[in-house]
């Protein structure tokens, strides 16, 4: 009977240590898990923004270039369709510029969910900014360039 009491007292001490360790470790583990999840959100948004910026720039540069306004409208319309309700980032916007190239910039801000993560990372939000450029080529000039390449390759093979 004396031995049973000693065993029970030893178990109580061990259970108390596990409880104290769990209260110290679990918040840290929780913050690390949330940090990993938000890092995944950031990387997802960054990849999708890059893809959408390239698609919008390509849409603007692929139309026949009568005026910069048509190119701008095509790229801007495509960007507006692509960015609607797709990103996890809370705030996002896009900028389209047209000169000799169509340049599309999509920017978003991912807010931190907890103050503890702000102290770990050092910022209240992560800024995501992705740029894409596509050169505007006149279709007639492009076809002429392709013919020149074909002629050059035909002379090499003959």
Coordinates of C-alpha atoms in Angstrom, one line a residue:
X1 CA 0.0 0.0 0.0
X2 CA 2.9 2.4 0.7
X3 CA 4.4 1.6 -2.7
X4 CA 1.1 2.5 -4.5
X5 CA 1.0 6.0 -2.9
X6 CA 4.6 6.7 -4.0
X7 CA 3.8 5.7 -7.5
X8 CA 0.6 7.9 -7.6
X9 CA 2.6 10.9 -6.2
X10 CA 5.3 10.5 -8.9
X11 CA 2.7 10.5 -11.6
X12 CA 1.1 13.7 -10.3
X13 CA 4.5 15.5 -10.5
X14 CA 5.1 14.4 -14.0
X15 CA 1.6 15.5 -15.2
X16 CA 2.2 18.9 -13.7
X17 CA 5.5 19.3 -15.6
X18 CA 3.8 18.4 -18.9
X19 CA 1.1 21.0 -18.3
X20 CA 3.6 23.8 -17.6
X21 CA 5.6 22.8 -20.7
X22 CA 2.5 22.7 -22.8
X23 CA 1.4 26.2 -21.7
X24 CA 4.8 27.5 -22.7
X25 CA 5.2 25.7 -26.0
X26 CA 1.7 25.7 -27.5
X27 CA 1.5 29.4 -28.1
X28 CA 4.8 29.3 -29.9
X29 CA 3.8 26.3 -32.0
X30 CA 0.5 28.1 -32.8
X31 CA 2.3 31.3 -34.0
X32 CA 4.7 29.2 -36.1
X33 CA 1.8 27.4 -37.8
X34 CA -0.1 30.6 -38.5
X35 CA 3.1 32.2 -39.8
X36 CA 3.6 29.2 -42.2
X37 CA -0.1 29.5 -43.4
X38 CA 0.2 33.2 -44.0
X39 CA 3.5 32.7 -45.8
X40 CA 1.7 30.3 -48.1
X41 CA -1.1 32.9 -48.7
X42 CA 1.7 35.5 -49.6
X43 CA 3.4 33.2 -52.0
X44 CA 0.1 32.1 -53.6
X45 CA -0.9 35.8 -54.2
X46 CA 2.5 36.6 -55.5
X47 CA 2.4 33.8 -58.1
X48 CA -1.1 34.6 -59.2
X49 CA -0.5 38.3 -59.4
X50 CA 2.6 37.7 -61.6
X51 CA 0.6 35.4 -63.9
X52 CA -2.3 37.9 -64.1
X53 CA 0.1 40.8 -64.9
X54 CA 1.6 38.9 -67.8
X55 CA -1.7 37.9 -69.1
X56 CA -3.0 41.5 -69.1
X57 CA 0.2 42.8 -70.7
X58 CA 0.0 40.2 -73.4
X59 CA -3.6 41.0 -74.1
X60 CA -2.8 44.6 -74.6
X61 CA 0.2 44.0 -76.8
X62 CA -1.4 41.4 -79.0
X63 CA -4.0 43.7 -80.6
X64 CA -3.3 45.8 -83.7
X65 CA -1.8 49.1 -82.5
X66 CA -3.9 51.9 -84.1
X67 CA -3.6 54.0 -80.9
X68 CA -2.3 53.7 -77.4
X69 CA -5.8 54.1 -76.1
X70 CA -6.9 50.7 -77.6
X71 CA -3.9 49.0 -76.2
X72 CA -4.5 50.5 -72.8
X73 CA -8.2 49.6 -72.9
X74 CA -7.5 46.0 -73.8
X75 CA -4.8 45.6 -71.1
X76 CA -6.9 47.4 -68.5
X77 CA -10.1 45.4 -69.2
X78 CA -8.1 42.1 -69.0
X79 CA -6.5 43.2 -65.7
X80 CA -9.9 44.2 -64.2
X81 CA -11.4 40.8 -65.1
X82 CA -8.4 38.9 -63.7
X83 CA -8.0 40.6 -60.4
X84 CA -11.6 40.5 -59.3
X85 CA -12.1 38.4 -56.1
X86 CA -9.1 36.1 -56.8
X87 CA -6.5 37.1 -54.2
X88 CA -6.3 36.4 -50.5
X89 CA -4.7 39.8 -50.0
X90 CA -7.1 42.3 -48.5
X91 CA -6.3 45.3 -50.7
X92 CA -5.2 45.1 -54.3
X93 CA -5.0 47.3 -57.4
X94 CA -3.4 47.5 -60.8
X95 CA -1.7 50.1 -63.0
X96 CA -1.4 49.9 -66.8
X97 CA 1.0 52.0 -68.8
X98 CA 1.5 52.0 -72.5
X99 CA 4.5 53.4 -74.4
X100 CA 6.6 51.2 -76.7
X101 CA 5.7 48.4 -74.3
X102 CA 2.6 47.5 -72.2
X103 CA 3.5 47.5 -68.6
X104 CA 1.1 46.1 -66.0
X105 CA 1.7 46.4 -62.2
X106 CA -0.5 44.6 -59.7
X107 CA -0.1 45.4 -56.1
X108 CA -1.7 43.9 -53.0
X109 CA -1.3 44.1 -49.2
X110 CA -1.6 41.1 -46.9
X111 CA -2.4 42.1 -43.3
X112 CA -1.1 40.2 -40.3
X113 CA -3.8 38.5 -38.2
X114 CA -2.2 38.8 -34.8
X115 CA -0.1 41.4 -33.0
X116 CA 2.3 38.6 -32.0
X117 CA 3.1 37.9 -35.7
X118 CA 3.7 41.6 -36.3
X119 CA 6.4 41.6 -33.6
X120 CA 7.9 38.5 -35.1
X121 CA 7.9 39.8 -38.7
X122 CA 8.4 43.4 -38.0
X123 CA 5.6 44.7 -40.3
X124 CA 1.9 45.1 -40.0
X125 CA 1.4 44.0 -43.6
X126 CA 3.3 42.4 -46.4
X127 CA 3.3 44.3 -49.7
X128 CA 3.1 42.2 -52.9
X129 CA 4.0 44.0 -56.1
X130 CA 4.4 42.3 -59.4
X131 CA 5.3 43.8 -62.8
X132 CA 5.0 42.5 -66.3
X133 CA 6.0 44.0 -69.7
X134 CA 5.1 42.9 -73.2
X135 CA 6.5 44.6 -76.3
X136 CA 4.0 45.9 -78.8
X137 CA 4.7 44.6 -82.3
X138 CA 2.9 45.5 -85.4
X139 CA 1.5 42.2 -86.9
X140 CA 2.9 43.2 -90.4
X141 CA 6.4 43.7 -89.0
X142 CA 6.1 40.5 -87.1
X143 CA 5.2 38.5 -90.2
X144 CA 8.0 40.1 -92.2
X145 CA 10.4 39.1 -89.4
X146 CA 9.1 35.5 -89.6
X147 CA 9.6 35.4 -93.3
X148 CA 13.2 36.7 -93.0
X149 CA 13.9 34.0 -90.4
X150 CA 12.5 31.3 -92.8
X151 CA 14.6 32.6 -95.6
X152 CA 17.7 32.6 -93.4
X153 CA 17.0 29.0 -92.3
X154 CA 16.3 27.8 -95.9
X155 CA 19.7 29.1 -97.1
X156 CA 21.5 27.3 -94.2
X157 CA 19.8 23.9 -94.9
X158 CA 20.4 24.1 -98.7

